[in-house]
Amino acid sequence: MAVSVSPVPGRSRWIAGVACVCLAMLLLTGCNRPWRDKYFDKGMNKLTQAEVQEMLGPPHTSKSTLLGEQTVWTYRYAMSEEETDAWGALGKTAERAKDSAAAMVGDGKDAGKHPTLYCMKYTLKFNQDKVLTNWKRDRCGLPNQTLSP
C-alpha cells in the first residue's frame, strides 16, 4: 500500500509569491542606483577621459602622478539620500505618495519641505592610456581647517 503525501494547500503559492516579491525588490533596488554609478560600472576599463568629459563636463579637480602613470579626477554633486540609497528610495515611496497627496490639500506634515541634499564626490582613476580603471563614490569631506589657539 503506497502512502501519498499531499502538500499543504496554498503553501507552494505563498512561497512562490514571497520569492517573486524578493526578486522584484532586488531588481528595483539594483535599478535605483544613481545613473553615474551604472555609467562608471559599465565603463570600467573601457571609458576614456574624453568620453567621461563629454558626458559629465570637465572634472572639478584633476591630478596626475609625476610620471603620468595615473590621473585622478574628482566630480562633486548634490544628491538626495534617496538617490544614494536604493533601499531608502524603495521604503519611502509609499510615504512620499501619501505626503504628496496630503500636501496637495494643505495638510501634509512635509508640505513645503524639500529633501535634504548631500555633497557626493566621485573619484575616477585613469591609467596612462587615459582609460578608467577605478572609481568610487563618497560623501564630500569638509576641508581641513586649522584652529588658532
Tab-separated table of N, CA and C in Angstrom:
chain	number	residue	atom	x	y	z
A	1	MET	N	0.847	-1.172	0.000
A	1	MET	CA	0.000	0.000	0.000
A	1	MET	C	0.893	1.236	0.000
A	2	ALA	N	0.697	2.113	-0.963
A	2	ALA	CA	1.507	3.321	-1.102
A	2	ALA	C	0.864	4.469	-0.343
A	3	VAL	N	1.723	5.241	0.297
A	3	VAL	CA	1.237	6.402	1.047
A	3	VAL	C	1.601	7.647	0.250
A	4	SER	N	0.647	8.482	-0.008
A	4	SER	CA	0.943	9.726	-0.733
A	4	SER	C	0.893	10.889	0.241
A	5	VAL	N	1.824	11.766	0.046
A	5	VAL	CA	1.890	12.950	0.906
A	5	VAL	C	1.455	14.140	0.061
A	6	SER	N	0.418	14.784	0.494
A	6	SER	CA	-0.047	15.947	-0.268
A	6	SER	C	0.516	17.213	0.372
A	7	PRO	N	0.923	18.148	-0.463
A	7	PRO	CA	1.470	19.386	0.082
A	7	PRO	C	0.394	20.188	0.803
A	8	VAL	N	0.838	21.031	1.685
A	8	VAL	CA	-0.089	21.893	2.415
A	8	VAL	C	-0.738	22.823	1.405
A	9	PRO	N	-2.069	22.858	1.363
A	9	PRO	CA	-2.745	23.686	0.367
A	9	PRO	C	-2.330	25.159	0.487
A	10	GLY	N	-1.980	25.749	-0.632
A	10	GLY	CA	-1.638	27.173	-0.662
A	10	GLY	C	-0.208	27.487	-0.266
A	11	ARG	N	0.489	26.568	0.359
A	11	ARG	CA	1.848	26.845	0.834
A	11	ARG	C	2.812	27.098	-0.332
A	12	SER	N	2.725	26.294	-1.382
A	12	SER	CA	3.642	26.479	-2.509
A	12	SER	C	3.366	27.805	-3.213
A	13	ARG	N	2.107	28.216	-3.271
A	13	ARG	CA	1.796	29.529	-3.860
A	13	ARG	C	2.376	30.648	-3.000
A	14	TRP	N	2.285	30.489	-1.697
A	14	TRP	CA	2.808	31.510	-0.783
A	14	TRP	C	4.324	31.636	-0.951
A	15	ILE	N	5.019	30.517	-1.028
A	15	ILE	CA	6.474	30.524	-1.207
A	15	ILE	C	6.835	31.168	-2.544
A	16	ALA	N	6.088	30.821	-3.598
A	16	ALA	CA	6.337	31.424	-4.911
A	16	ALA	C	6.097	32.927	-4.862
A	17	GLY	N	5.058	33.348	-4.148
A	17	GLY	CA	4.767	34.786	-4.020
A	17	GLY	C	5.878	35.518	-3.297
A	18	VAL	N	6.368	34.939	-2.209
A	18	VAL	CA	7.465	35.558	-1.463
A	18	VAL	C	8.713	35.635	-2.327
A	19	ALA	N	8.991	34.586	-3.081
A	19	ALA	CA	10.165	34.591	-3.962
A	19	ALA	C	10.030	35.682	-5.022
A	20	CYS	N	8.834	35.855	-5.579
A	20	CYS	CA	8.620	36.905	-6.585
A	20	CYS	C	8.822	38.295	-5.990
A	21	VAL	N	8.306	38.508	-4.782
A	21	VAL	CA	8.475	39.810	-4.130
A	21	VAL	C	9.947	40.082	-3.864
A	22	CYS	N	10.678	39.087	-3.384
A	22	CYS	CA	12.113	39.263	-3.127
A	22	CYS	C	12.866	39.578	-4.407
A	23	LEU	N	12.557	38.868	-5.467
A	23	LEU	CA	13.206	39.108	-6.748
A	23	LEU	C	12.887	40.513	-7.259
A	24	ALA	N	11.639	40.926	-7.125
A	24	ALA	CA	11.251	42.272	-7.567
A	24	ALA	C	11.993	43.338	-6.769
A	25	MET	N	12.140	43.138	-5.461
A	25	MET	CA	12.859	44.119	-4.630
A	25	MET	C	14.322	44.198	-5.045
A	26	LEU	N	14.928	43.053	-5.317
A	26	LEU	CA	16.325	43.070	-5.752
A	26	LEU	C	16.475	43.805	-7.073
A	27	LEU	N	15.570	43.556	-7.998
A	27	LEU	CA	15.632	44.234	-9.294
A	27	LEU	C	15.414	45.731	-9.140
A	28	LEU	N	14.433	46.109	-8.319
A	28	LEU	CA	14.150	47.533	-8.128
A	28	LEU	C	15.308	48.258	-7.473
A	29	THR	N	15.895	47.658	-6.456
A	29	THR	CA	16.990	48.335	-5.772
A	29	THR	C	18.229	48.382	-6.640
A	30	GLY	N	18.456	47.367	-7.444
A	30	GLY	CA	19.591	47.389	-8.359
A	30	GLY	C	19.428	48.434	-9.434
A	31	CYS	N	18.196	48.662	-9.844
A	31	CYS	CA	17.925	49.644	-10.894
A	31	CYS	C	17.896	51.055	-10.350
A	32	ASN	N	17.820	51.199	-9.053
A	32	ASN	CA	17.655	52.514	-8.456
A	32	ASN	C	18.976	53.186	-8.103
A	33	ARG	N	20.077	52.582	-8.461
A	33	ARG	CA	21.371	53.214	-8.196
A	33	ARG	C	21.489	54.486	-9.009
A	34	PRO	N	22.261	55.446	-8.532
A	34	PRO	CA	22.463	56.659	-9.319
A	34	PRO	C	22.999	56.317	-10.708
A	35	TRP	N	22.548	57.054	-11.709
A	35	TRP	CA	22.930	56.748	-13.089
A	35	TRP	C	24.437	56.826	-13.283
A	36	ARG	N	25.119	57.694	-12.530
A	36	ARG	CA	26.572	57.795	-12.680
A	36	ARG	C	27.244	56.495	-12.244
A	37	ASP	N	26.737	55.881	-11.169
A	37	ASP	CA	27.294	54.603	-10.701
A	37	ASP	C	27.205	53.552	-11.809
A	38	LYS	N	26.037	53.457	-12.438
A	38	LYS	CA	25.852	52.483	-13.516
A	38	LYS	C	26.770	52.800	-14.698
A	39	TYR	N	26.878	54.083	-15.011
A	39	TYR	CA	27.722	54.525	-16.123
A	39	TYR	C	29.179	54.117	-15.899
A	40	PHE	N	29.697	54.353	-14.686
A	40	PHE	CA	31.091	54.019	-14.394
A	40	PHE	C	31.291	52.500	-14.320
A	41	ASP	N	30.329	51.780	-13.745
A	41	ASP	CA	30.450	50.317	-13.689
A	41	ASP	C	30.541	49.722	-15.092
A	42	LYS	N	29.667	50.179	-15.978
A	42	LYS	CA	29.676	49.657	-17.352
A	42	LYS	C	30.922	50.085	-18.113
A	43	GLY	N	31.509	51.213	-17.712
A	43	GLY	CA	32.646	51.752	-18.440
A	43	GLY	C	34.008	51.367	-17.908
A	44	MET	N	34.056	50.537	-16.860
A	44	MET	CA	35.349	50.129	-16.308
A	44	MET	C	36.223	49.500	-17.386
A	45	ASN	N	37.459	49.976	-17.480
A	45	ASN	CA	38.455	49.509	-18.445
A	45	ASN	C	38.040	49.741	-19.900
A	46	LYS	N	37.047	50.630	-20.117
A	46	LYS	CA	36.611	50.964	-21.475
A	46	LYS	C	36.511	52.474	-21.683
A	47	LEU	N	35.905	53.175	-20.713
A	47	LEU	CA	35.685	54.619	-20.864
A	47	LEU	C	36.994	55.388	-20.881
A	48	THR	N	37.079	56.337	-21.784
A	48	THR	CA	38.268	57.194	-21.830
A	48	THR	C	37.963	58.521	-21.150
A	49	GLN	N	39.018	59.267	-20.858
A	49	GLN	CA	38.835	60.579	-20.264
A	49	GLN	C	37.969	61.463	-21.162
A	50	ALA	N	38.193	61.388	-22.467
A	50	ALA	CA	37.415	62.209	-23.402
A	50	ALA	C	35.929	61.865	-23.334
A	51	GLU	N	35.606	60.577	-23.228
A	51	GLU	CA	34.201	60.163	-23.152
A	51	GLU	C	33.560	60.616	-21.850
A	52	VAL	N	34.282	60.489	-20.748
A	52	VAL	CA	33.759	60.935	-19.462
A	52	VAL	C	33.545	62.446	-19.484
A	53	GLN	N	34.498	63.173	-20.020
A	53	GLN	CA	34.390	64.628	-20.066
A	53	GLN	C	33.231	65.051	-20.970
A	54	GLU	N	33.006	64.325	-22.037
A	54	GLU	CA	31.878	64.634	-22.913
A	54	GLU	C	30.553	64.434	-22.182
A	55	MET	N	30.483	63.424	-21.331
A	55	MET	CA	29.256	63.110	-20.605
A	55	MET	C	29.053	64.023	-19.392
A	56	LEU	N	30.116	64.283	-18.624
A	56	LEU	CA	29.996	64.993	-17.349
A	56	LEU	C	30.578	66.401	-17.348
A	57	GLY	N	31.269	66.772	-18.400
A	57	GLY	CA	31.945	68.061	-18.408
A	57	GLY	C	33.329	67.926	-17.800
A	58	PRO	N	34.049	69.040	-17.708
A	58	PRO	CA	35.403	68.957	-17.146
A	58	PRO	C	35.362	68.566	-15.666
A	59	PRO	N	36.374	67.839	-15.203
A	59	PRO	CA	36.383	67.440	-13.787
A	59	PRO	C	36.559	68.655	-12.887
A	60	HIS	N	36.083	68.535	-11.671
A	60	HIS	CA	36.251	69.619	-10.706
A	60	HIS	C	37.697	69.731	-10.256
A	61	THR	N	38.379	68.587	-10.129
A	61	THR	CA	39.818	68.590	-9.876
A	61	THR	C	40.458	67.499	-10.725
A	62	SER	N	41.723	67.681	-11.035
A	62	SER	CA	42.471	66.700	-11.809
A	62	SER	C	43.900	66.679	-11.300
A	63	LYS	N	44.395	65.483	-11.009
A	63	LYS	CA	45.781	65.328	-10.541
A	63	LYS	C	46.421	64.189	-11.298
A	64	SER	N	47.673	64.368	-11.679
A	64	SER	CA	48.423	63.305	-12.364
A	64	SER	C	49.669	62.976	-11.556
A	65	THR	N	50.099	61.715	-11.657
A	65	THR	CA	51.345	61.338	-10.998
A	65	THR	C	52.499	61.966	-11.766
A	66	LEU	N	53.631	62.057	-11.130
A	66	LEU	CA	54.796	62.724	-11.703
A	66	LEU	C	55.181	62.146	-13.056
A	67	LEU	N	55.118	60.834	-13.201
A	67	LEU	CA	55.495	60.197	-14.460
A	67	LEU	C	54.297	59.966	-15.389
A	68	GLY	N	53.130	60.473	-15.011
A	68	GLY	CA	51.956	60.349	-15.859
A	68	GLY	C	51.374	58.955	-15.939
A	69	GLU	N	51.675	58.112	-14.941
A	69	GLU	CA	51.169	56.744	-14.951
A	69	GLU	C	49.695	56.667	-14.611
A	70	GLN	N	49.219	57.657	-13.849
A	70	GLN	CA	47.831	57.627	-13.401
A	70	GLN	C	47.319	59.058	-13.272
A	71	THR	N	46.047	59.239	-13.593
A	71	THR	CA	45.387	60.529	-13.425
A	71	THR	C	44.155	60.309	-12.570
A	72	VAL	N	43.918	61.207	-11.618
A	72	VAL	CA	42.755	61.107	-10.741
A	72	VAL	C	41.893	62.342	-10.955
A	73	TRP	N	40.637	62.110	-11.306
A	73	TRP	CA	39.661	63.187	-11.468
A	73	TRP	C	38.637	63.075	-10.360
A	74	THR	N	38.124	64.232	-9.937
A	74	THR	CA	37.009	64.224	-8.991
A	74	THR	C	35.889	65.108	-9.522
A	75	TYR	N	34.682	64.658	-9.237
A	75	TYR	CA	33.458	65.401	-9.526
A	75	TYR	C	32.663	65.468	-8.232
A	76	ARG	N	31.960	66.570	-8.023
A	76	ARG	CA	31.107	66.723	-6.838
A	76	ARG	C	29.693	67.052	-7.290
A	77	TYR	N	28.731	66.391	-6.644
A	77	TYR	CA	27.327	66.594	-6.973
A	77	TYR	C	26.488	66.639	-5.706
A	78	ALA	N	25.430	67.418	-5.742
A	78	ALA	CA	24.443	67.420	-4.666
A	78	ALA	C	23.450	66.310	-4.982
A	79	MET	N	23.274	65.398	-4.017
A	79	MET	CA	22.372	64.264	-4.223
A	79	MET	C	21.522	64.072	-2.981
A	80	SER	N	20.271	63.661	-3.178
A	80	SER	CA	19.397	63.373	-2.044
A	80	SER	C	19.744	61.997	-1.485
A	81	GLU	N	19.287	61.738	-0.274
A	81	GLU	CA	19.538	60.439	0.356
A	81	GLU	C	18.919	59.315	-0.476
A	82	GLU	N	17.762	59.586	-1.068
A	82	GLU	CA	17.095	58.573	-1.878
A	82	GLU	C	17.906	58.218	-3.124
A	83	GLU	N	18.638	59.187	-3.679
A	83	GLU	CA	19.459	58.907	-4.857
A	83	GLU	C	20.642	58.017	-4.517
A	84	THR	N	21.139	58.124	-3.302
A	84	THR	CA	22.338	57.380	-2.936
A	84	THR	C	22.040	56.067	-2.232
A	85	ASP	N	20.806	55.871	-1.748
A	85	ASP	CA	20.455	54.662	-1.001
A	85	ASP	C	19.241	54.006	-1.641
A	86	ALA	N	19.463	52.919	-2.365
A	86	ALA	CA	18.379	52.256	-3.078
A	86	ALA	C	17.273	51.780	-2.136
A	87	TRP	N	17.625	51.240	-0.976
A	87	TRP	CA	16.598	50.769	-0.043
A	87	TRP	C	15.805	51.931	0.517
A	88	GLY	N	16.474	53.056	0.736
A	88	GLY	CA	15.777	54.232	1.252
A	88	GLY	C	14.713	54.703	0.288
A	89	ALA	N	15.001	54.693	-1.001
A	89	ALA	CA	14.036	55.129	-2.001
A	89	ALA	C	12.860	54.167	-2.067
A	90	LEU	N	13.145	52.871	-2.005
A	90	LEU	CA	12.088	51.880	-2.081
A	90	LEU	C	11.169	51.980	-0.871
A	91	GLY	N	11.754	52.161	0.288
A	91	GLY	CA	10.968	52.223	1.507
A	91	GLY	C	10.170	53.504	1.676
A	92	LYS	N	10.596	54.552	1.030
A	92	LYS	CA	9.939	55.837	1.212
A	92	LYS	C	8.913	56.154	0.127
A	93	THR	N	8.755	55.284	-0.846
A	93	THR	CA	7.857	55.577	-1.959
A	93	THR	C	6.426	55.776	-1.487
A	94	ALA	N	5.908	54.865	-0.684
A	94	ALA	CA	4.525	54.975	-0.207
A	94	ALA	C	4.354	56.197	0.683
A	95	GLU	N	5.327	56.439	1.563
A	95	GLU	CA	5.236	57.602	2.448
A	95	GLU	C	5.230	58.896	1.644
A	96	ARG	N	6.075	58.950	0.618
A	96	ARG	CA	6.144	60.137	-0.225
A	96	ARG	C	4.827	60.370	-0.962
A	97	ALA	N	4.219	59.298	-1.451
A	97	ALA	CA	2.942	59.416	-2.155
A	97	ALA	C	1.864	59.939	-1.216
A	98	LYS	N	1.838	59.427	0.003
A	98	LYS	CA	0.856	59.873	0.992
A	98	LYS	C	1.070	61.339	1.322
A	99	ASP	N	2.317	61.725	1.571
A	99	ASP	CA	2.615	63.116	1.914
A	99	ASP	C	2.324	64.060	0.754
A	100	SER	N	2.583	63.600	-0.482
A	100	SER	CA	2.301	64.441	-1.648
A	100	SER	C	0.810	64.695	-1.771
A	101	ALA	N	0.018	63.644	-1.570
A	101	ALA	CA	-1.431	63.805	-1.652
A	101	ALA	C	-1.923	64.734	-0.548
A	102	ALA	N	-1.385	64.575	0.654
A	102	ALA	CA	-1.792	65.436	1.761
A	102	ALA	C	-1.349	66.878	1.531
A	103	ALA	N	-0.171	67.060	0.944
A	103	ALA	CA	0.336	68.414	0.692
A	103	ALA	C	-0.519	69.141	-0.334
A	104	MET	N	-1.113	68.376	-1.273
A	104	MET	CA	-1.956	68.997	-2.283
A	104	MET	C	-3.173	69.671	-1.662
A	105	VAL	N	-3.634	69.133	-0.537
A	105	VAL	CA	-4.778	69.751	0.139
A	105	VAL	C	-4.328	70.588	1.332
A	106	GLY	N	-3.035	70.741	1.483
A	106	GLY	CA	-2.510	71.613	2.528
A	106	GLY	C	-2.368	70.989	3.887
A	107	ASP	N	-2.493	69.672	3.985
A	107	ASP	CA	-2.425	69.009	5.281
A	107	ASP	C	-1.161	68.202	5.492
A	108	GLY	N	-0.259	68.219	4.561
A	108	GLY	CA	0.930	67.377	4.662
A	108	GLY	C	1.865	67.807	5.756
A	109	LYS	N	2.411	66.827	6.483
A	109	LYS	CA	3.372	67.168	7.536
A	109	LYS	C	4.639	67.740	6.932
A	110	ASP	N	4.905	67.385	5.667
A	110	ASP	CA	6.098	67.872	4.996
A	110	ASP	C	5.761	68.898	3.913
A	111	ALA	N	4.599	69.525	4.021
A	111	ALA	CA	4.206	70.485	2.994
A	111	ALA	C	5.257	71.582	2.902
A	112	GLY	N	5.767	71.790	1.728
A	112	GLY	CA	6.776	72.822	1.515
A	112	GLY	C	8.180	72.401	1.906
A	113	LYS	N	8.347	71.200	2.430
A	113	LYS	CA	9.659	70.730	2.854
A	113	LYS	C	10.403	70.120	1.670
A	114	HIS	N	11.667	70.450	1.542
A	114	HIS	CA	12.487	69.925	0.462
A	114	HIS	C	13.386	68.823	1.003
A	115	PRO	N	13.770	67.867	0.143
A	115	PRO	CA	14.645	66.795	0.625
A	115	PRO	C	16.027	67.336	1.006
A	116	THR	N	16.648	66.667	1.956
A	116	THR	CA	17.999	67.030	2.353
A	116	THR	C	18.962	66.591	1.261
A	117	LEU	N	19.867	67.484	0.881
A	117	LEU	CA	20.856	67.161	-0.136
A	117	LEU	C	22.215	66.956	0.512
A	118	TYR	N	22.969	66.030	-0.037
A	118	TYR	CA	24.305	65.729	0.454
A	118	TYR	C	25.299	65.947	-0.671
A	119	CYS	N	26.480	66.369	-0.312
A	119	CYS	CA	27.556	66.516	-1.299
A	119	CYS	C	28.205	65.146	-1.479
A	120	MET	N	28.185	64.667	-2.712
A	120	MET	CA	28.797	63.379	-3.022
A	120	MET	C	29.951	63.605	-3.975
A	121	LYS	N	31.051	62.909	-3.708
A	121	LYS	CA	32.263	63.059	-4.509
A	121	LYS	C	32.544	61.754	-5.244
A	122	TYR	N	32.709	61.869	-6.553
A	122	TYR	CA	33.131	60.741	-7.376
A	122	TYR	C	34.613	60.904	-7.661
A	123	THR	N	35.384	59.866	-7.364
A	123	THR	CA	36.820	59.860	-7.642
A	123	THR	C	37.064	58.833	-8.739
A	124	LEU	N	37.615	59.303	-9.854
A	124	LEU	CA	37.865	58.439	-11.006
A	124	LEU	C	39.358	58.309	-11.233
A	125	LYS	N	39.825	57.099	-11.446
A	125	LYS	CA	41.246	56.874	-11.719
A	125	LYS	C	41.407	56.359	-13.141
A	126	PHE	N	42.322	56.992	-13.859
A	126	PHE	CA	42.614	56.632	-15.241
A	126	PHE	C	44.067	56.178	-15.349
A	127	ASN	N	44.335	55.207	-16.217
A	127	ASN	CA	45.708	54.750	-16.424
A	127	ASN	C	46.423	55.661	-17.418
A	128	GLN	N	47.655	55.314	-17.763
A	128	GLN	CA	48.445	56.160	-18.666
A	128	GLN	C	47.856	56.227	-20.072
A	129	ASP	N	46.989	55.283	-20.422
A	129	ASP	CA	46.301	55.316	-21.710
A	129	ASP	C	45.002	56.118	-21.640
A	130	LYS	N	44.745	56.752	-20.492
A	130	LYS	CA	43.567	57.592	-20.258
A	130	LYS	C	42.264	56.795	-20.260
A	131	VAL	N	42.345	55.562	-19.754
A	131	VAL	CA	41.177	54.681	-19.657
A	131	VAL	C	40.817	54.519	-18.179
A	132	LEU	N	39.512	54.546	-17.874
A	132	LEU	CA	39.027	54.418	-16.496
A	132	LEU	C	39.380	53.053	-15.924
A	133	THR	N	40.092	53.042	-14.804
A	133	THR	CA	40.489	51.780	-14.173
A	133	THR	C	39.848	51.568	-12.804
A	134	ASN	N	39.356	52.645	-12.193
A	134	ASN	CA	38.765	52.531	-10.863
A	134	ASN	C	37.923	53.766	-10.604
A	135	TRP	N	36.890	53.613	-9.795
A	135	TRP	CA	36.089	54.758	-9.387
A	135	TRP	C	35.451	54.446	-8.038
A	136	LYS	N	35.085	55.490	-7.308
A	136	LYS	CA	34.345	55.319	-6.056
A	136	LYS	C	33.532	56.577	-5.796
A	137	ARG	N	32.491	56.390	-4.989
A	137	ARG	CA	31.631	57.498	-4.597
A	137	ARG	C	31.666	57.602	-3.077
A	138	ASP	N	31.929	58.802	-2.562
A	138	ASP	CA	31.969	59.058	-1.127
A	138	ASP	C	31.238	60.351	-0.840
A	139	ARG	N	30.897	60.536	0.414
A	139	ARG	CA	30.405	61.848	0.820
A	139	ARG	C	31.580	62.804	0.854
A	140	CYS	N	31.323	64.034	0.470
A	140	CYS	CA	32.382	65.048	0.499
A	140	CYS	C	32.779	65.311	1.945
A	141	GLY	N	34.057	65.502	2.165
A	141	GLY	CA	34.530	65.855	3.490
A	141	GLY	C	34.676	67.359	3.588
A	142	LEU	N	34.731	67.832	4.796
A	142	LEU	CA	34.978	69.250	4.990
A	142	LEU	C	36.454	69.524	4.779
A	143	PRO	N	36.787	70.686	4.250
A	143	PRO	CA	38.207	70.998	4.084
A	143	PRO	C	38.915	71.011	5.427
A	144	ASN	N	40.191	70.644	5.398
A	144	ASN	CA	40.975	70.670	6.640
A	144	ASN	C	41.079	72.106	7.133
A	145	GLN	N	40.746	72.280	8.372
A	145	GLN	CA	40.825	73.607	8.972
A	145	GLN	C	41.737	73.543	10.184
A	146	THR	N	42.602	74.511	10.313
A	146	THR	CA	43.448	74.583	11.489
A	146	THR	C	42.883	75.669	12.386
A	147	LEU	N	42.791	75.339	13.640
A	147	LEU	CA	42.254	76.302	14.595
A	147	LEU	C	43.401	77.043	15.262
A	148	SER	N	43.267	78.324	15.349
A	148	SER	CA	44.294	79.129	16.024
A	148	SER	C	44.062	79.074	17.530
A	149	PRO	N	45.149	78.949	18.311
A	149	PRO	CA	44.958	78.930	19.774
A	149	PRO	C	44.592	80.283	20.310
